[in-house]
Amino acid sequence: MHKSERIWLTVSFGVLVLFLLIAGYQTFVLAMGPPSHVETIDPQKVDQTPPFDKPGINKIGDNEYEVVMTLQAFQFNPTNLEIPAGAKVTFKLTSKDVVHGFEIAKTNINAMVMPGQIQQISHTFDKPGKYLVLCNEYCGGGHQFMSTAITVK
Amino acid sequence: MELALNKTQVLRQKSMKVLGAKVQDAQLSLTYIAVSFATLLLGGIFGLLQGLDRSGIMPLPSWLNYYQVLTAHGILMLLVFTTTFVIGYIYAGLSHVYGGILPQVRRMAWIGFGLMVVGVAIVVTTVAMGDASVLYTFYPPLAASPYFYIGLVLVVLGLWSVSAGVFINYHYWRKTHRGQPTPLFAFFAMGIFVLWFFASIPLMIELVTLIPWSMGIVPTVNVMLNRTFFWTFGHTVVNVWYFVAVSAWYVAVPKIIGGKIFSDKLARVVVILLVILNLPGGFHHQIVDPAISTGVKYLHAFMSMSVAFPSLMTCFAMFAVFERVGRKNGGKGLLGWYKKLPWGDVRFLAPMIAMIAFIPGGAGGIINTSNQMDQVIHNTLWVVGHFHLTVAMTAVLTFFGICYWLIPYLTGRVLTPAMNKVGVIQTIVWTFGMTLMSGSQHWVGLLGDPRRTAYTTYNGSEVAASWDPYELVMGIGAIFLLTAVIIQVCAVYHMMFRSPKGNTEFPIAEADDIATTPMWLERWGLWILLMLLDIGMAYAVPVVDFIVNAPPGSPPIRTW
């Protein structure tokens, strides 16, 4: 192996390892890992299974909210949420039919929502404004109409 | 009967005069390549329609659905165009380095061709009838017509027949050339088809599961499991195209520019690493899925990232070749050598731009496969920008570059200076169009614009309106791209039927260190075993988990 080749490969290997160490630190120490909730549900009985029998927004602590939401072609339920600024919100999500995506534009909220699985993701909305919530996984002919809004006041 | 026999003989003699390489092998490769470029044209038209609709430049007619067009574009480009081109190219190369392929192997390639043609015809019919608007990924529980999955099964069987042909001929060559390393091109072919074959097994399992389910015989399906099976294949197949491009970079490009292979040994190690490390890569498509623990996801980020290593080796080897050639041609100073490379030669220009495009393309791939960063861009247009940069720039632009020597070689014609100029123009138009389109897709993806979505204003949302200018640039890029496709298809036609007669060689560069290439590198049994171990490490835990802790399954659902 040539000397310059060895340098190139050592440096690139080093950069990759460093990168993974940073990613690992963020994931396990800072708890910045991607949404990975593990909990199942019968996708054909979502309406009868708590908490999804009563979708909605619940205050669960000081400045802390929980949003229980179902996704189905081509709507979110509940829609048009209102949240006070600075509150931490945990979304509990499941699908009643096909695979959907849950994305809030201009935030890092981005998760897949599968039939049969419960997904969970949290975010603190610091800036007031109207946030666009949309489905970012193709779910059928009206997929582009599947959206709602969150107003942070 | 006799008359018919005579006719075939006359036809054969005629084609003997017409075709340059081994006639029957050339016919096979040319058939595959002709189908490939006919598909490219069709898929390109669908691509433009899609770009124009999404950007709001020109809405689709009422009888065409955006998702139908998207499904057709994806399937034609990703499954048909690339597959047929790769098989045509690999079989042509094998015929050249082996001095002709075995008759039974040729027959298997024809059987594969027949299966694929019938399969694709069935798939395209179901899509055209509106019975399969399920996109390239066909995630259950979206349920297409059972014929859609049956068509895909035939395509995979066709691929298996072609793969078996490659394995049989490799084995035969080894048996008849004891103690010699196989030609590097054949070694690449082996790696490419091993990867392709093993990646298609999970896909086959998924398809076989979905057929009775979509017919209503089996009531429900395991969604997570099938999604994982899909991506084991869906991502690896993308790497197969990249792998094919890499084979041309190592083997053909140095010869074209008047250089030598940097190191035969290094090239073979890259092949082996690409085979062993590739399959776990599919998992990063599921980074923001539920039901998979953070630990497993992190392990996967690690495993998919490892595939960057052989790419970095390739980067070194290729640029080392360029520097040597540039210096030999009188290039001075630290970077002066790049001026001495044959930039006006399309056979060099196209793969060179393809390699350069892979620098940002590969960097984007690292972002997609990273735990945290993927969350920002998952399922946005960034991803679409990324794979157009890697597949359509890196792989396909290399394929285009290959055409300018492969087709003349197969037809016994030559590349004229005029055709070379057409190729240079084509390369520039394609690069320009792709830069516009992929660039704006990357950027607007960062702003949150979702992929796989028809034109929409999201009820007049302000955020969505801010995406419009980028979508417009994307649409303009698509216009340039279809223009480039048309030029390319015309060039292919011209080189097949109109270019002047003459001899064109299949460029195979030499390596200085071929004599020291150790024979143990040829032990495919060992590499396949290591690959299976790697797959086991990656998939055993999540797959068992998906099966053991499965929720009640999902029935077939049609939402379009």
XYZ file of C-alpha atoms in Angstrom:
713
model
C 0.000 0.000 0.000
C 1.271 3.469 -0.896
C 2.010 5.954 1.854
C -0.501 8.529 0.618
C -3.114 5.785 0.265
C -2.538 4.748 3.854
C -2.910 8.346 5.046
C -6.099 8.830 3.040
C -7.697 5.653 4.332
C -6.634 6.260 7.941
C -8.010 9.786 7.906
C -11.296 8.759 6.265
C -11.704 5.845 8.633
C -10.977 8.159 11.562
C -13.537 10.702 10.399
C -16.195 7.992 10.046
C -15.497 6.623 13.529
C -15.528 10.110 15.037
C -18.808 10.813 13.315
C -20.344 7.637 14.705
C -19.074 8.400 18.182
C -20.766 11.806 18.059
C -23.969 10.213 16.754
C -23.793 7.625 19.536
C -23.246 10.285 22.189
C -26.241 12.229 20.904
C -28.389 9.119 20.782
C -27.607 7.541 24.121
C -26.367 10.382 26.343
C -28.388 13.321 25.063
C -31.402 11.112 24.219
C -31.663 12.647 20.752
C -32.371 9.320 19.084
C -35.029 9.012 16.377
C -38.635 8.156 17.355
C -38.539 4.425 18.156
C -41.445 3.660 20.432
C -42.199 -0.062 20.786
C -45.874 -0.811 21.551
C -48.453 -2.649 19.487
C -52.195 -2.296 18.922
C -54.813 -4.083 16.836
C -55.058 -1.861 13.738
C -58.685 -2.881 13.172
C -59.769 -1.952 16.715
C -58.123 1.447 17.139
C -61.442 3.178 17.931
C -62.135 0.782 20.797
C -58.615 0.767 22.289
C -57.646 3.372 24.889
C -56.288 5.972 24.663
C -57.157 6.096 20.969
C -60.885 5.741 21.656
C -60.716 9.384 22.765
C -58.281 11.249 20.516
C -57.501 14.725 21.768
C -55.176 16.901 23.754
C -54.576 16.319 27.471
C -52.653 18.415 29.929
C -50.371 16.009 31.767
C -48.127 18.360 33.733
C -46.876 21.824 34.276
C -46.587 23.179 30.731
C -46.699 19.633 29.379
C -49.263 18.161 27.032
C -50.061 14.842 25.451
C -51.732 14.629 22.058
C -53.449 11.330 21.294
C -53.945 11.213 17.560
C -55.162 8.741 14.951
C -54.191 8.897 11.295
C -56.262 7.529 8.452
C -56.679 8.211 4.759
C -56.769 11.217 4.413
C -57.061 12.907 7.792
C -55.599 13.520 11.209
C -57.832 13.312 14.252
C -58.001 15.673 16.141
C -57.391 18.617 13.831
C -56.481 22.266 14.394
C -54.805 22.003 17.778
C -53.927 24.959 19.967
C -50.906 24.863 22.234
C -49.354 27.531 24.464
C -45.836 28.609 23.507
C -42.982 26.957 25.376
C -44.964 23.818 26.161
C -43.560 20.337 25.694
C -45.898 18.201 23.637
C -45.761 14.425 23.308
C -47.617 12.988 20.359
C -48.979 9.447 20.640
C -49.866 8.249 17.172
C -51.281 5.264 15.373
C -52.789 4.481 11.987
C -56.256 3.068 11.351
C -55.460 1.850 7.838
C -52.277 2.191 5.769
C -48.788 3.578 6.442
C -48.709 7.330 7.065
C -46.045 9.892 7.818
C -46.268 12.524 10.543
C -44.297 15.665 9.807
C -44.526 19.143 11.252
C -42.841 21.490 8.799
C -40.034 23.667 10.201
C -39.542 21.378 13.207
C -37.635 18.129 13.677
C -40.881 16.202 14.133
C -40.827 13.487 11.529
C -42.029 9.958 12.187
C -43.560 6.987 10.430
C -46.949 5.867 11.689
C -47.724 2.216 11.027
C -50.911 0.236 11.403
C -50.460 -2.061 14.407
C -47.820 0.112 16.074
C -47.977 3.054 18.424
C -45.485 5.786 17.675
C -44.385 8.496 20.080
C -42.489 11.741 19.538
C -41.987 14.878 21.622
C -41.255 18.484 20.845
C -41.151 21.795 22.653
C -42.788 24.565 20.637
C -40.870 27.694 21.564
C -41.946 30.032 18.777
C -45.572 31.076 18.424
C -47.129 30.685 15.005
C -49.169 28.402 12.798
C -47.425 25.103 12.112
C -48.253 22.917 9.138
C -48.777 19.233 9.942
C -48.728 16.897 6.966
C -48.601 13.254 5.971
C -45.308 12.604 4.173
C -45.811 8.978 3.198
C -47.994 8.198 0.197
C -51.274 6.835 1.542
C -53.575 6.900 -1.470
C -55.340 9.084 -4.006
C -56.011 12.001 -1.648
C -52.650 11.880 0.101
C -51.851 15.500 -0.793
C -54.950 16.689 1.088
C -53.899 15.059 4.350
C -52.823 17.969 6.538
C -53.836 20.022 9.542
C -52.431 22.891 11.582
C -51.118 23.481 15.081
C -51.422 26.987 16.425
C -48.867 27.906 19.067
C -49.899 30.964 21.061
C -39.481 -26.129 -42.823
C -36.377 -26.145 -44.967
C -37.214 -22.691 -46.179
C -37.509 -21.452 -42.640
C -34.182 -23.010 -41.758
C -32.562 -21.368 -44.747
C -34.028 -18.078 -43.740
C -32.556 -18.256 -40.249
C -29.196 -19.156 -41.740
C -29.301 -16.193 -44.074
C -30.352 -14.000 -41.188
C -27.498 -15.310 -39.084
C -24.984 -14.713 -41.877
C -26.353 -11.241 -42.329
C -26.002 -10.420 -38.673
C -22.494 -11.946 -38.694
C -21.551 -9.263 -41.157
C -23.395 -6.595 -39.222
C -22.324 -7.271 -35.667
C -18.780 -6.756 -34.478
C -18.407 -8.912 -31.392
C -19.403 -12.597 -30.999
C -22.629 -12.506 -32.954
C -25.025 -14.362 -30.729
C -23.754 -12.676 -27.579
C -23.924 -9.292 -29.263
C -27.532 -9.946 -30.292
C -28.403 -10.748 -26.705
C -26.737 -7.640 -25.309
C -28.150 -5.368 -27.992
C -31.676 -6.638 -27.376
C -31.369 -5.882 -23.671
C -29.901 -2.443 -24.403
C -32.560 -1.586 -26.995
C -35.312 -2.401 -24.490
C -33.434 -0.407 -21.915
C -33.365 2.809 -23.921
C -36.930 2.461 -25.166
C -37.879 2.279 -21.482
C -35.721 5.276 -20.660
C -37.664 7.361 -23.165
C -41.020 6.252 -21.812
C -39.947 6.650 -18.177
C -38.455 10.049 -19.009
C -41.763 11.264 -20.436
C -43.514 10.174 -17.232
C -40.798 11.937 -15.253
C -41.387 15.205 -17.096
C -45.169 14.966 -16.688
C -44.612 14.478 -12.992
C -42.209 17.402 -12.720
C -44.591 19.695 -14.596
C -47.552 18.694 -12.445
C -45.750 18.939 -9.121
C -44.378 22.383 -9.971
C -47.779 23.583 -11.102
C -46.406 24.466 -14.584
C -48.827 22.151 -16.360
C -51.403 20.035 -14.512
C -51.960 16.452 -15.658
C -55.001 15.695 -17.807
C -57.977 14.530 -15.760
C -57.665 10.915 -16.945
C -54.112 10.613 -15.595
C -53.494 10.364 -11.884
C -50.261 11.771 -10.403
C -49.608 8.618 -8.398
C -50.148 6.451 -11.447
C -47.518 8.472 -13.299
C -45.206 8.318 -10.298
C -45.578 4.540 -10.016
C -44.902 4.126 -13.727
C -41.865 6.430 -13.647
C -40.402 4.596 -10.654
C -40.952 1.113 -11.986
C -39.832 1.832 -15.536
C -36.677 3.657 -14.498
C -35.649 1.745 -11.381
C -36.660 -1.751 -12.387
C -36.650 -1.932 -16.167
C -34.225 0.648 -17.584
C -31.343 -0.029 -15.204
C -31.816 -3.794 -15.020
C -31.865 -4.323 -18.760
C -28.906 -2.015 -19.304
C -26.842 -3.717 -16.623
C -27.524 -7.188 -17.979
C -26.729 -6.099 -21.540
C -23.465 -4.501 -20.429
C -22.329 -7.289 -18.094
C -23.066 -10.043 -20.593
C -21.222 -8.127 -23.334
C -18.215 -7.743 -21.053
C -18.281 -11.391 -19.996
C -18.482 -12.492 -23.604
C -15.426 -10.341 -24.304
C -13.225 -11.416 -21.385
C -14.240 -15.089 -21.535
C -13.956 -15.218 -25.332
C -17.673 -15.939 -25.672
C -20.213 -17.155 -23.132
C -21.436 -20.741 -22.869
C -24.424 -21.585 -25.085
C -26.525 -22.752 -22.121
C -25.714 -19.530 -20.264
C -26.830 -17.528 -23.267
C -30.043 -19.513 -23.294
C -30.592 -18.704 -19.618
C -30.142 -15.031 -20.345
C -32.799 -15.271 -23.064
C -35.163 -17.104 -20.737
C -34.554 -14.349 -18.203
C -35.332 -11.785 -20.857
C -38.615 -13.496 -21.726
C -39.683 -13.724 -18.077
C -38.879 -10.084 -17.465
C -40.694 -8.853 -20.565
C -43.846 -10.782 -19.642
C -43.550 -9.698 -15.989
C -43.091 -6.032 -16.792
C -45.956 -6.127 -19.299
C -48.268 -7.446 -16.584
C -47.049 -4.860 -14.050
C -47.396 -1.940 -16.448
C -50.887 -3.074 -17.471
C -52.092 -3.155 -13.870
C -50.627 0.317 -13.283
C -52.172 1.700 -16.476
C -55.555 0.294 -15.484
C -55.290 2.125 -12.179
C -55.165 -1.139 -10.206
C -51.695 -0.641 -8.780
C -51.040 2.973 -7.778
C -48.855 1.712 -4.948
C -45.559 3.333 -6.004
C -42.160 1.706 -6.267
C -42.257 0.611 -2.619
C -45.772 -0.965 -2.657
C -45.894 -0.877 1.157
C -48.603 -3.130 2.534
C -51.384 -2.772 3.599
C -51.834 -0.769 0.398
C -53.005 -3.615 -1.815
C -52.508 -3.682 -5.567
C -54.137 -6.147 -7.923
C -52.642 -9.645 -7.388
C -51.404 -9.506 -10.991
C -49.082 -6.660 -10.005
C -47.232 -8.931 -7.563
C -47.348 -11.878 -9.962
C -45.730 -9.717 -12.638
C -42.993 -8.777 -10.189
C -42.409 -12.434 -9.309
C -41.757 -13.126 -12.989
C -39.287 -10.237 -13.108
C -37.390 -11.665 -10.123
C -37.397 -15.156 -11.653
C -35.967 -13.641 -14.818
C -33.253 -12.002 -12.770
C -32.459 -15.340 -11.111
C -32.078 -17.031 -14.484
C -29.647 -14.331 -15.614
C -27.754 -14.512 -12.294
C -27.430 -18.277 -12.500
C -25.927 -17.815 -15.956
C -23.257 -15.507 -14.571
C -22.412 -17.952 -11.753
C -22.241 -20.967 -14.072
C -19.948 -19.273 -16.560
C -17.658 -18.018 -13.800
C -17.400 -21.491 -12.350
C -16.694 -22.949 -15.811
C -13.935 -20.436 -16.508
C -12.287 -21.135 -13.180
C -12.378 -24.867 -13.826
C -10.807 -24.506 -17.247
C -8.172 -21.941 -16.158
C -6.766 -23.409 -12.969
C -4.377 -21.210 -11.047
C -5.245 -18.035 -12.961
C -7.120 -15.148 -11.415
C -10.361 -14.466 -13.274
C -10.420 -11.330 -15.420
C -11.204 -8.311 -13.226
C -14.366 -7.573 -15.202
C -15.675 -11.086 -14.501
C -14.812 -10.641 -10.835
C -16.929 -7.477 -10.770
C -19.748 -9.282 -12.585
C -19.658 -12.002 -9.960
C -19.857 -9.468 -7.120
C -22.695 -7.558 -8.757
C -24.817 -10.647 -9.349
C -24.133 -12.210 -5.951
C -25.379 -9.020 -4.342
C -28.359 -8.746 -6.667
C -29.370 -12.363 -6.232
C -29.219 -12.371 -2.429
C -31.005 -9.018 -2.194
C -33.866 -10.340 -4.295
C -34.575 -13.273 -1.950
C -36.346 -11.175 0.726
C -38.245 -9.411 -2.061
C -39.409 -12.775 -3.372
C -40.558 -13.773 0.133
C -42.532 -10.536 0.366
C -44.150 -10.984 -3.042
C -45.107 -14.579 -2.332
C -46.718 -13.411 0.925
C -48.615 -10.577 -0.729
C -50.165 -12.609 -3.561
C -52.593 -14.741 -1.480
C -53.232 -11.758 0.795
C -54.204 -9.446 -2.063
C -56.465 -12.216 -3.395
C -58.256 -12.416 -0.062
C -57.131 -15.984 0.683
C -54.988 -14.910 3.632
C -56.765 -12.257 5.758
C -53.899 -10.149 7.110
C -50.249 -9.314 6.601
C -47.333 -8.336 8.865
C -46.649 -4.738 7.867
C -43.271 -4.141 9.556
C -41.809 -7.417 8.366
C -42.685 -6.864 4.736
C -41.486 -3.303 4.848
C -38.117 -4.552 6.077
C -37.963 -7.225 3.376
C -38.704 -4.596 0.786
C -35.843 -2.354 1.871
C -33.335 -5.180 2.070
C -33.882 -5.384 -1.662
C -34.946 -1.820 -2.436
C -31.799 -0.229 -1.145
C -29.374 -2.922 -2.265
C -30.581 -2.751 -5.844
C -29.554 0.907 -5.862
C -26.102 -0.142 -4.751
C -26.042 -2.705 -7.540
C -26.244 0.108 -10.096
C -23.545 2.018 -8.295
C -21.465 -1.169 -8.258
C -21.892 -1.490 -12.036
C -20.733 2.094 -12.514
C -17.728 1.363 -10.300
C -16.839 -1.636 -12.479
C -16.600 0.640 -15.521
C -14.556 3.178 -13.540
C -11.983 0.590 -12.544
C -11.834 -1.492 -15.688
C -12.688 0.727 -18.665
C -11.945 4.350 -17.738
C -8.158 3.941 -17.198
C -7.868 2.300 -20.624
C -9.872 5.067 -22.308
C -7.581 7.786 -20.958
C -4.420 5.803 -21.672
C -3.605 4.686 -18.145
C -3.453 1.516 -16.099
C -5.542 0.118 -13.287
C -4.245 1.531 -9.995
C -4.128 -1.892 -8.366
C -5.833 -5.124 -9.321
C -5.720 -6.339 -5.748
C -7.314 -3.190 -4.358
C -10.099 -3.380 -6.955
C -10.897 -6.947 -5.909
C -10.902 -6.045 -2.230
C -13.371 -3.237 -3.043
C -15.619 -5.748 -4.841
C -15.578 -8.082 -1.852
C -16.264 -5.294 0.634
C -19.154 -3.976 -1.446
C -20.672 -7.457 -1.464
C -20.222 -8.136 2.244
C -21.195 -4.741 3.651
C -24.099 -3.739 1.448
C -27.247 -5.529 2.524
C -27.742 -4.016 5.998
C -27.882 -0.595 4.292
C -31.590 -0.987 3.610
C -32.432 -0.575 7.257
C -31.734 3.164 7.280
C -34.965 3.655 5.373
C -36.643 2.735 8.635
C -34.802 5.048 10.998
C -37.947 6.915 12.067
C -40.129 3.785 12.187
C -41.747 2.611 15.416
C -41.199 -0.936 16.720
C -37.408 -0.864 16.366
C -35.336 0.060 19.393
C -32.855 2.924 19.335
C -29.996 0.505 19.949
C -30.787 -1.556 16.861
C -31.088 1.628 14.834
C -27.697 2.818 16.025
C -26.101 -0.519 15.155
C -27.572 -0.100 11.706
C -26.268 3.420 11.302
C -22.858 1.918 12.051
C -23.299 -0.959 9.631
C -24.633 1.111 6.745
C -21.887 3.656 7.214
C -19.227 0.988 6.758
C -20.052 0.842 3.064
C -18.527 4.307 2.733
C -15.121 2.697 3.233
C -14.820 0.833 -0.100
C -16.147 3.991 -1.776
C -13.370 6.028 -0.210
C -10.863 3.429 -1.459
C -12.331 3.787 -4.942
C -12.068 7.544 -4.718
C -8.364 7.258 -3.937
C -7.666 4.686 -6.638
C -9.464 6.580 -9.387
C -7.929 9.951 -8.686
C -4.518 8.311 -8.428
C -5.034 6.969 -11.961
C -6.080 10.411 -13.189
C -3.069 12.077 -11.632
C -0.662 9.557 -13.137
C -2.167 9.952 -16.600
C -2.220 13.749 -16.290
C 1.428 13.841 -15.232
C 2.420 11.446 -18.003
C 0.773 13.855 -20.442
C 2.863 16.729 -19.089
C 0.728 18.070 -16.244
C 2.818 20.038 -13.739
C 2.395 21.168 -10.167
C 0.057 19.989 -7.452
C -3.127 20.072 -9.518
C -1.927 20.865 -13.052
C -2.527 17.271 -14.139
C -6.283 17.688 -14.329
C -5.874 20.013 -17.346
C -4.199 17.193 -19.254
C -7.127 14.802 -19.037
C -9.231 14.169 -22.166
C -12.206 16.323 -21.162
C -13.489 16.489 -24.737
C -13.928 12.699 -24.894
C -17.436 11.716 -23.825
C -16.211 8.244 -22.832
C -14.175 9.994 -20.126
C -16.258 13.113 -19.474
C -19.496 11.304 -18.570
C -18.036 8.864 -16.008
C -15.806 11.623 -14.602
C -18.780 13.911 -13.904
C -20.546 10.863 -12.494
C -17.678 10.309 -10.042
C -17.594 13.959 -9.022
C -21.359 13.874 -8.459
C -20.862 10.974 -6.088
C -18.875 13.167 -3.697
C -21.930 15.210 -2.592
C -24.110 12.167 -3.323
C -22.199 9.982 -0.894
C -22.094 12.733 1.711
C -25.878 13.034 1.446
C -26.101 9.277 1.910
C -24.240 9.572 5.199
C -26.827 12.132 6.314
C -29.685 9.812 5.353
C -28.239 6.899 7.240
C -27.527 8.871 10.421
C -29.804 8.480 13.381
C -30.511 12.126 14.101
C -30.015 13.839 10.777
C -32.377 11.542 8.934
C -35.216 12.875 11.054
C -34.830 16.296 9.439
C -35.051 15.068 5.870
C -36.913 11.747 6.077
C -39.561 11.475 3.352
C -38.938 14.992 2.122
C -37.869 15.985 -1.377
C -34.275 15.914 -0.085
C -34.393 12.139 -0.464
C -35.612 12.461 -4.035
C -32.787 14.908 -4.716
C -30.341 12.482 -3.120
C -31.217 9.480 -5.205
C -31.358 11.483 -8.395
C -27.832 12.612 -7.606
C -26.606 9.091 -6.870
C -28.647 7.001 -9.273
C -29.359 9.363 -12.144
C -26.036 11.201 -12.014
C -23.519 8.709 -10.670
C -24.850 5.444 -12.044
C -26.876 6.441 -15.081
C -24.447 9.061 -16.387
C -21.760 6.363 -16.249
C -24.130 4.064 -18.176
C -24.545 6.792 -20.802
C -20.771 7.123 -21.042
C -20.452 3.338 -21.475
C -22.837 3.465 -24.455
C -20.364 5.439 -26.558
C -17.970 2.511 -26.733
C -20.168 -0.462 -25.849
C -22.727 -0.039 -28.622
C -20.160 0.556 -31.410
C -18.253 -2.482 -30.076
C -21.392 -4.618 -30.257
C -22.525 -3.414 -33.681
C -19.105 -3.336 -35.369
C -19.215 0.413 -35.839
C -17.123 3.362 -34.694
C -17.674 6.426 -32.578
C -17.400 9.372 -34.970
C -16.147 12.792 -33.797
C -19.619 14.169 -34.518
C -21.240 11.545 -32.315
C -18.669 12.248 -29.627
C -19.734 15.896 -29.742
C -23.393 14.881 -29.434
C -22.378 12.856 -26.392
C -20.546 15.792 -24.820
C -23.582 18.029 -25.361
C -25.861 15.334 -23.949
C -23.661 15.018 -20.876
C -23.724 18.780 -20.307
C -27.516 19.066 -20.739
C -28.081 16.108 -18.406
C -25.680 17.483 -15.804
C -27.256 20.931 -15.984
C -30.812 19.590 -15.724
C -29.935 17.263 -12.885
C -28.100 19.988 -10.986
C -31.155 22.234 -11.199
C -33.588 19.515 -10.247
C -31.598 17.681 -7.625
C -30.249 20.910 -6.139
C -33.664 22.443 -5.626
C -35.032 19.154 -4.304
C -32.276 18.932 -1.716
C -32.830 22.492 -0.595
C -36.630 22.456 -0.447
C -36.461 19.098 1.332
C -34.526 20.775 4.122
C -37.421 23.228 4.332
C -39.823 20.323 4.821
C -41.440 19.839 1.399
C -42.621 16.195 1.363
C -41.816 13.691 -1.372
C -44.336 11.452 -3.176
C -47.044 14.087 -3.010
C -49.080 15.589 -5.848
C -49.292 19.357 -6.283
C -51.006 20.916 -3.301
C -51.142 24.233 -1.455
C -52.152 22.575 1.845
C -55.181 24.843 2.241
C -53.207 27.917 1.318
C -50.524 27.293 3.955
C -47.835 29.958 4.060
C -45.047 27.430 4.599
C -46.188 25.373 1.626
C -46.293 28.503 -0.537
C -42.637 29.167 0.298
C -41.747 25.871 -1.414
C -43.228 26.913 -4.773
C -40.174 28.631 -6.304
C -38.036 25.538 -5.686
C -40.650 23.283 -7.228
C -40.644 25.539 -10.271
C -36.856 25.118 -10.651
C -37.399 21.386 -10.265
C -39.906 21.414 -13.120
C -37.514 23.382 -15.345
C -34.787 20.856 -14.534
C -37.135 18.085 -15.652
C -37.530 19.790 -19.054
C -33.746 19.760 -19.566
C -33.596 16.145 -18.428
C -36.146 14.923 -20.928
C -34.253 16.850 -23.622
C -31.084 15.003 -22.594
C -32.938 11.680 -22.631
C -34.137 12.321 -26.182
C -30.597 13.183 -27.335
C -29.290 10.031 -25.659
C -31.916 7.772 -27.192
C -31.190 9.245 -30.648
C -27.455 8.699 -30.086
C -28.063 5.082 -29.095
C -30.222 4.558 -32.179
C -27.578 6.120 -34.391
C -24.780 3.995 -32.945
C -26.886 0.878 -33.334
C -27.963 1.368 -36.935
C -26.367 4.373 -38.626
C -22.763 4.962 -37.528
C -20.041 3.986 -40.009
C -18.643 0.451 -39.902
C -15.346 -0.295 -38.211
C -13.698 -1.859 -35.234
C -14.228 -0.646 -31.682
C -12.546 -2.384 -28.788
C -14.026 -3.237 -25.435
C -11.749 -1.172 -23.170
C -10.089 -3.347 -20.545
C -7.181 -1.684 -18.760
C -4.105 -3.554 -17.534
C -2.808 -3.699 -14.014
C 0.870 -3.998 -13.090
C 0.247 -6.104 -10.024
C -1.975 -8.795 -11.581
C 0.773 -11.404 -11.072
C 0.732 -10.838 -7.304
C -3.050 -11.012 -6.936
C -3.586 -13.766 -4.378
C -5.843 -16.623 -5.376
C -7.737 -16.644 -2.097
C -9.544 -13.515 -3.285
C -11.487 -15.824 -5.600
C -13.022 -17.794 -2.753
C -16.609 -16.701 -3.252
C -17.932 -19.299 -0.835
C -16.118 -17.497 1.946
C -17.310 -14.026 0.878
C -20.893 -15.204 0.643
C -20.600 -16.741 4.099
C -19.281 -13.458 5.504
C -22.074 -11.607 3.751
C -24.658 -13.913 5.334
C -23.054 -13.369 8.749
C -23.273 -9.630 8.240
C -26.921 -9.934 7.214
C -27.543 -12.103 10.267
C -25.993 -9.506 12.564
C -28.120 -6.815 11.025
C -31.464 -8.510 10.650
C -31.753 -11.477 13.016
C -32.825 -9.433 16.044
C -35.318 -7.053 14.407
C -36.851 -9.714 12.140
C -37.378 -12.186 14.986
C -38.820 -9.319 17.006
C -41.238 -8.356 14.204
C -42.461 -11.941 14.035
C -42.611 -12.787 17.752
C -44.021 -9.465 18.937
C -46.209 -8.859 15.938
C -49.452 -6.933 16.372
C -52.582 -8.361 14.720
C -51.954 -8.004 10.976
C -53.546 -5.672 8.469
C -56.145 -6.558 5.833
C -55.644 -5.414 2.217
C -56.686 -1.777 1.761
C -57.190 0.226 -1.411
C -57.117 3.987 -0.941
C -56.880 5.321 -4.484
